PDB file of C-alpha atoms in Angstrom:
ATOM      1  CA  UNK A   1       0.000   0.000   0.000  1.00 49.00           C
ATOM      2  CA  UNK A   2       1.153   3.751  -0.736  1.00 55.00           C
ATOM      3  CA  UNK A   3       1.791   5.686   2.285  1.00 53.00           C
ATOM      4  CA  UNK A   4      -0.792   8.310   0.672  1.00 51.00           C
ATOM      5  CA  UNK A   5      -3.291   5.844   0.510  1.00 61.00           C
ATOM      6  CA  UNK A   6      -3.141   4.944   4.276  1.00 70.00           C
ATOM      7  CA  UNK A   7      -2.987   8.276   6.135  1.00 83.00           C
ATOM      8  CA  UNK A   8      -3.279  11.959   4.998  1.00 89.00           C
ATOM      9  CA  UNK A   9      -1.216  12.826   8.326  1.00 94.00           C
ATOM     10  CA  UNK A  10      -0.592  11.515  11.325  1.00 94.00           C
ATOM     11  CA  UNK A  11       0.543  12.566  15.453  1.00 97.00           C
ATOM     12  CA  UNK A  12       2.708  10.656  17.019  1.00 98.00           C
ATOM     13  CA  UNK A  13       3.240  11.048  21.179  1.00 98.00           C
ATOM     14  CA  UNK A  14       5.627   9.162  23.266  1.00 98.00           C
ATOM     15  CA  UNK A  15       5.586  10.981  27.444  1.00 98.00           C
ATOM     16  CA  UNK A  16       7.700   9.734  30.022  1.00 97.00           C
ATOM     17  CA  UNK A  17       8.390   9.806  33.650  1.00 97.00           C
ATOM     18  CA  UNK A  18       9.558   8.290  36.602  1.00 96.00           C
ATOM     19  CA  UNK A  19       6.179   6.383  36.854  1.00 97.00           C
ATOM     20  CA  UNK A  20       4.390   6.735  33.847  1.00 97.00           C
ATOM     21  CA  UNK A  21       4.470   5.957  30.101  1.00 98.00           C
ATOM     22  CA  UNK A  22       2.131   6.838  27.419  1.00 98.00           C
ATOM     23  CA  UNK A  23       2.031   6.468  23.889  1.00 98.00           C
ATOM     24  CA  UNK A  24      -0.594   7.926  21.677  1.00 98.00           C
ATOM     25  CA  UNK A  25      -0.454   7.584  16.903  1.00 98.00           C
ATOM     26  CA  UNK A  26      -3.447   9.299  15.465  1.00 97.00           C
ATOM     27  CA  UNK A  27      -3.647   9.289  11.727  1.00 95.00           C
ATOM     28  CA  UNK A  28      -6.358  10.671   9.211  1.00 94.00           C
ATOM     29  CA  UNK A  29      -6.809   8.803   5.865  1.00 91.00           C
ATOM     30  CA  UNK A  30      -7.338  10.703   2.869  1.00 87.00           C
ATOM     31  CA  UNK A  31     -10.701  11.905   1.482  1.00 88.00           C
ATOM     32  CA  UNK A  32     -10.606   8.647  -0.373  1.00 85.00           C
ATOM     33  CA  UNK A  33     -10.974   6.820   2.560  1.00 88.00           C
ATOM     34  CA  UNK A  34     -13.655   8.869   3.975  1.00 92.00           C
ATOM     35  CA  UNK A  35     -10.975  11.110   5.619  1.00 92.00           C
ATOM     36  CA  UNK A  36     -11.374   9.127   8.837  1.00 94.00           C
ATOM     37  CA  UNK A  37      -9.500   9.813  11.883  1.00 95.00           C
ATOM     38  CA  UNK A  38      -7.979   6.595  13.796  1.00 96.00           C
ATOM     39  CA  UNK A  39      -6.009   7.006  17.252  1.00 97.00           C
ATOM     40  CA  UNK A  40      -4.307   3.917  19.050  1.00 98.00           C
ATOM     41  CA  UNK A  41      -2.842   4.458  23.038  1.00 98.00           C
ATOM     42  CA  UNK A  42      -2.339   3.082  25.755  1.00 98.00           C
ATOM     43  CA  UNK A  43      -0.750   4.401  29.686  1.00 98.00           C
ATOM     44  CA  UNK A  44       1.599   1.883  31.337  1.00 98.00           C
ATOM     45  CA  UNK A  45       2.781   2.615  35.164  1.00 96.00           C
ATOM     46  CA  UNK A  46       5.273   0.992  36.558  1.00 94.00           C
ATOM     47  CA  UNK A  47       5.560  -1.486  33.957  1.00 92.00           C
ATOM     48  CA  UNK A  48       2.020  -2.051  34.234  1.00 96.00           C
ATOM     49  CA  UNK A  49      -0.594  -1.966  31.630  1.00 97.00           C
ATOM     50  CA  UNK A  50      -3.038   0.403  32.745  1.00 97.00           C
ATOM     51  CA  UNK A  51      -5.359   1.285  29.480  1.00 97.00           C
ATOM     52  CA  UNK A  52      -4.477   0.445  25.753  1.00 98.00           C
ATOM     53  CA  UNK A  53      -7.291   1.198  23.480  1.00 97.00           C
ATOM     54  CA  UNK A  54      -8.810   3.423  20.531  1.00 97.00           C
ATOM     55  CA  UNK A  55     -10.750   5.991  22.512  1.00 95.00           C
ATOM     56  CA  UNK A  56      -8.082   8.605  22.773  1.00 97.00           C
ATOM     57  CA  UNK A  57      -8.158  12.711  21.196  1.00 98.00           C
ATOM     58  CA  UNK A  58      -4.901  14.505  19.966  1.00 98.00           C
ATOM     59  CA  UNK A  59      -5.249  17.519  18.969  1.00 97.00           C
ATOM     60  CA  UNK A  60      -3.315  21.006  17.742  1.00 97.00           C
ATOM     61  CA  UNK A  61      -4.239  23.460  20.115  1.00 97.00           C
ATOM     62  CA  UNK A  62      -2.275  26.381  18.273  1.00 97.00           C
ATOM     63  CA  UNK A  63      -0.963  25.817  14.779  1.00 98.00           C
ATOM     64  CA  UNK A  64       1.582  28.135  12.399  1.00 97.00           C
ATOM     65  CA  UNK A  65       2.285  27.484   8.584  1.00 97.00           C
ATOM     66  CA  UNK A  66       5.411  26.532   8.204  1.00 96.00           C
ATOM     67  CA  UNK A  67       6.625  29.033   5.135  1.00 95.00           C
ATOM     68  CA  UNK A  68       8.233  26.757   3.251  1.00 91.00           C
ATOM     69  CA  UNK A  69       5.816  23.480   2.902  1.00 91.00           C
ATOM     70  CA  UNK A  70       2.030  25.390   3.691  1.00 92.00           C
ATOM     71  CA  UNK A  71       1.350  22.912   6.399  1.00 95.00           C
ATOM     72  CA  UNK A  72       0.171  23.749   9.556  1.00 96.00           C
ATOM     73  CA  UNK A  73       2.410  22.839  11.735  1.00 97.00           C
ATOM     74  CA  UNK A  74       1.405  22.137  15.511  1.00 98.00           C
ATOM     75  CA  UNK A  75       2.529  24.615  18.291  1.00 97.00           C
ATOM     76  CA  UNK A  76       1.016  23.393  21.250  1.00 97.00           C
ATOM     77  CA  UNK A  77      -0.859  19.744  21.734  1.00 97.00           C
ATOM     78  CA  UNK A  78      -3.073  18.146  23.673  1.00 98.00           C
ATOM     79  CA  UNK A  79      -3.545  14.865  24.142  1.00 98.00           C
ATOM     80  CA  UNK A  80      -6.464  12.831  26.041  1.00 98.00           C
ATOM     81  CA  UNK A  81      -6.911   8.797  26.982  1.00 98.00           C
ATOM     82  CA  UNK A  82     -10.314   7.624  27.904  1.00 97.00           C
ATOM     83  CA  UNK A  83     -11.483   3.828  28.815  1.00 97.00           C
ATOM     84  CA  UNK A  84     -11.259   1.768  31.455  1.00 97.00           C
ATOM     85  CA  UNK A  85      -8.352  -0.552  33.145  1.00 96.00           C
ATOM     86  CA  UNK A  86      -8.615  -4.737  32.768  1.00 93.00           C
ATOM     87  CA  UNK A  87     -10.589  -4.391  36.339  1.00 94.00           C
ATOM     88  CA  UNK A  88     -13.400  -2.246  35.212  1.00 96.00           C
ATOM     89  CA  UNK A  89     -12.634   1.466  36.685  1.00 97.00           C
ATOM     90  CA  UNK A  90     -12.482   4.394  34.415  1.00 97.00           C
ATOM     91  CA  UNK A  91      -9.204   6.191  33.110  1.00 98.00           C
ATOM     92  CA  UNK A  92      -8.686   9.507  32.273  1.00 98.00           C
ATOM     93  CA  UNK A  93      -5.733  10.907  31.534  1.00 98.00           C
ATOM     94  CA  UNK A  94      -4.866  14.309  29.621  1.00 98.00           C
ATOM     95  CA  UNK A  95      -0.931  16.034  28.667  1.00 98.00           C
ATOM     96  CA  UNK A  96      -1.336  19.479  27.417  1.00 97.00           C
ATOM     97  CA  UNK A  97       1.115  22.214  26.242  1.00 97.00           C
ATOM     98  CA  UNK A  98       3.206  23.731  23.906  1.00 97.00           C
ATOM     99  CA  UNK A  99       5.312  22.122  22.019  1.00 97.00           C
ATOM    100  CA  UNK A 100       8.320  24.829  22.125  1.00 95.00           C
ATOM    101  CA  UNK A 101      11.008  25.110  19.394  1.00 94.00           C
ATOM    102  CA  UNK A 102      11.101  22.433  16.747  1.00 96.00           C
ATOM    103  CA  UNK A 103      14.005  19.728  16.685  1.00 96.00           C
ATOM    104  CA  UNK A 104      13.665  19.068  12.943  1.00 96.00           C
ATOM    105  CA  UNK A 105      11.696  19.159  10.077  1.00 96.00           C
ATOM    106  CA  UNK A 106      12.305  16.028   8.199  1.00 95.00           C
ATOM    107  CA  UNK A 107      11.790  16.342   4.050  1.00 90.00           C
ATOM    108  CA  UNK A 108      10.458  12.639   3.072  1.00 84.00           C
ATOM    109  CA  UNK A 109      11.328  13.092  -0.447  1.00 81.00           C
ATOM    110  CA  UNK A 110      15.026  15.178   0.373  1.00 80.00           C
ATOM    111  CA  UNK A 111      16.806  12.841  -1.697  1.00 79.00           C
ATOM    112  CA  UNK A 112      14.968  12.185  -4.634  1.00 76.00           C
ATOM    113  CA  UNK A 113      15.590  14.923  -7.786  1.00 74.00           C
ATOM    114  CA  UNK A 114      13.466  18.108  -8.008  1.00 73.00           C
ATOM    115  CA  UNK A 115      12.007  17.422 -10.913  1.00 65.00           C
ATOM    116  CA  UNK A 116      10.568  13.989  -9.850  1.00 72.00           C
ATOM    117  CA  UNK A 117       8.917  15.596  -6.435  1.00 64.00           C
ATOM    118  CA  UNK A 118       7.378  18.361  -8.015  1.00 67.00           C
ATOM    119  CA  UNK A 119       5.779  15.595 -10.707  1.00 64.00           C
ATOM    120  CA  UNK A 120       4.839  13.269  -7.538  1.00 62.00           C
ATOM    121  CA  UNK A 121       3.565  16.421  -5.853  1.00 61.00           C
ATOM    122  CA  UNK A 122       1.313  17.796  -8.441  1.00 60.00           C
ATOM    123  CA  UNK A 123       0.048  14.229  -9.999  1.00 56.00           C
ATOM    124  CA  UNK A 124      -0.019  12.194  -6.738  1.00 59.00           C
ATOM    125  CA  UNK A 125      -0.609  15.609  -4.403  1.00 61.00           C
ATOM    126  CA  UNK A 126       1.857  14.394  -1.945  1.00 71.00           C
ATOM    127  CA  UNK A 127       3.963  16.775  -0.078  1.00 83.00           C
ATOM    128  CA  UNK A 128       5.378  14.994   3.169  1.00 89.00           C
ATOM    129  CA  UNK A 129       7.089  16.464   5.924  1.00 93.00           C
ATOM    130  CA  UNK A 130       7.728  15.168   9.598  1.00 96.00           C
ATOM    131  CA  UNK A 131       7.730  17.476  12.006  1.00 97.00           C
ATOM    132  CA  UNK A 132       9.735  16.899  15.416  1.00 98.00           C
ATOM    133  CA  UNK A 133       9.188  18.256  18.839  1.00 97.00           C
ATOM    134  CA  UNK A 134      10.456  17.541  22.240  1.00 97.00           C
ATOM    135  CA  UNK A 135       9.363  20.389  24.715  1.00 94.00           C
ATOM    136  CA  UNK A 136      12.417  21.473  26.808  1.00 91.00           C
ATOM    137  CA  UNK A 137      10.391  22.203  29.858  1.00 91.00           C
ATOM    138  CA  UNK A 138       8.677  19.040  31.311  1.00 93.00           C
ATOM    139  CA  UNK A 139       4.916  18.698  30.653  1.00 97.00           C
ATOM    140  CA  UNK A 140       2.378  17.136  32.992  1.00 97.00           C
ATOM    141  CA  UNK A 141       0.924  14.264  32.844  1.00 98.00           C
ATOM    142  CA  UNK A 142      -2.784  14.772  35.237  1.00 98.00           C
ATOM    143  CA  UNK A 143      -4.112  10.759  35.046  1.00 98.00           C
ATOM    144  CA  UNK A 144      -7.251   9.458  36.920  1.00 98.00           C
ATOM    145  CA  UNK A 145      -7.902   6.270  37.356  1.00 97.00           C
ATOM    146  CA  UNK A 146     -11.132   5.068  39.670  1.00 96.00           C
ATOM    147  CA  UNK A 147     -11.412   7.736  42.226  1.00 96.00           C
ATOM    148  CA  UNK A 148      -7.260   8.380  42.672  1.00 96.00           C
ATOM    149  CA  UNK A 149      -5.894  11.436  40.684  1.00 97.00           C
ATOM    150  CA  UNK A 150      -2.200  11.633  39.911  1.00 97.00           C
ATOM    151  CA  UNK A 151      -0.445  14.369  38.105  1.00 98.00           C
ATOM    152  CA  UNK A 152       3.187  13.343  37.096  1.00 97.00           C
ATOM    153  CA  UNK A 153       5.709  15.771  35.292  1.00 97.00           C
ATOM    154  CA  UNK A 154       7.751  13.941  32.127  1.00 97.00           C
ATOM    155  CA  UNK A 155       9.359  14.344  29.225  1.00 97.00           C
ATOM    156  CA  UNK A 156       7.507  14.519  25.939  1.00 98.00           C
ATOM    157  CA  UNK A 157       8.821  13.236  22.222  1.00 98.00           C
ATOM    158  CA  UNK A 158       5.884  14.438  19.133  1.00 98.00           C
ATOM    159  CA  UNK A 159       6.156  14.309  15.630  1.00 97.00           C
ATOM    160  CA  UNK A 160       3.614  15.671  13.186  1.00 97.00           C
ATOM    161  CA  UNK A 161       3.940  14.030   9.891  1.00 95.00           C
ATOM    162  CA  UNK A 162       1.692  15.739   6.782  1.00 92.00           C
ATOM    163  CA  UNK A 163       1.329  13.556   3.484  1.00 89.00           C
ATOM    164  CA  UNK A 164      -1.491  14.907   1.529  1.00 82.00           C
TER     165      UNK A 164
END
């Protein structure tokens, strides 16, 4: 399968801390595919699998277009996991914040000649970029699960990758 065919874009969230992991990939598929929106996470603690599922939200909370490509890149995120454990009790967990200065911006097609990316790009319609972010201040992770309410600071990686 064509990577354009699968997902129009896709976020990709990995937070750590002393405690707690979580891991969050949200993709859109093209307007060929109904330009649906599919999001896979789960929260681990302790080595512990607290909730994996598909009920999870990331979103751009402030977005600027990146001169050179037109996409809207993401400025600050936030990211939200909802379901319940193996047990039964409800999880909710939410990181928000901005994503500060940008590592890298990552040119998928860098090495293949101008002439054959601007023909891929106007035929196909494919411009893809990754975007890279890893907030040098540490975000907060605020996580409920049953009635006990945690909030646990961490270290966040994010990339934001635009195809079509």
């Amino acid at each position: 399968m064509k990577p354009h065919h699968a997902a129009a874009k896709w976020t990709f969230a990995d937070f750590q801390s002393e405690n707690y992991s979580a891991i969050m990939m949200e993709y859109t598929t093209p307007p060929s595919y109904g330009s649906t929106v599919v999001n896979v996470g789960g929260v681990v603690k302790d080595g512990e699998i607290i909730y994996a599922g598909a009920t999870n939200t990331a979103e751009h909370m402030e977005v600027e277009e990146d001169p050179e490509t037109q996409w809207l890149a993401p400025r600050a995120l936030k990211l939200t996991w909802k379901g319940k454990t193996n047990g039964g009790d409800d999880v909710n967990a939410e990181l928000a914040g901005s994503l500060g200065e940008r590592l890298d911006k990552v040119d998928i097609m860098a090495k293949v000649p101008g002439f054959v990316k601007t023909l891929v790009g106007g035929v196909v319609g494919t411009k893809p970029y990754i975007f890279q972010y890893s907030p040098q201040q540490n975000l907060q992770l605020k996580i409920k699960v049953g009635d006990e309410e945690k909030v646990e600071e961490g270290m966040l990686f994010s990339e934001a990758t635009f195809i079509s």
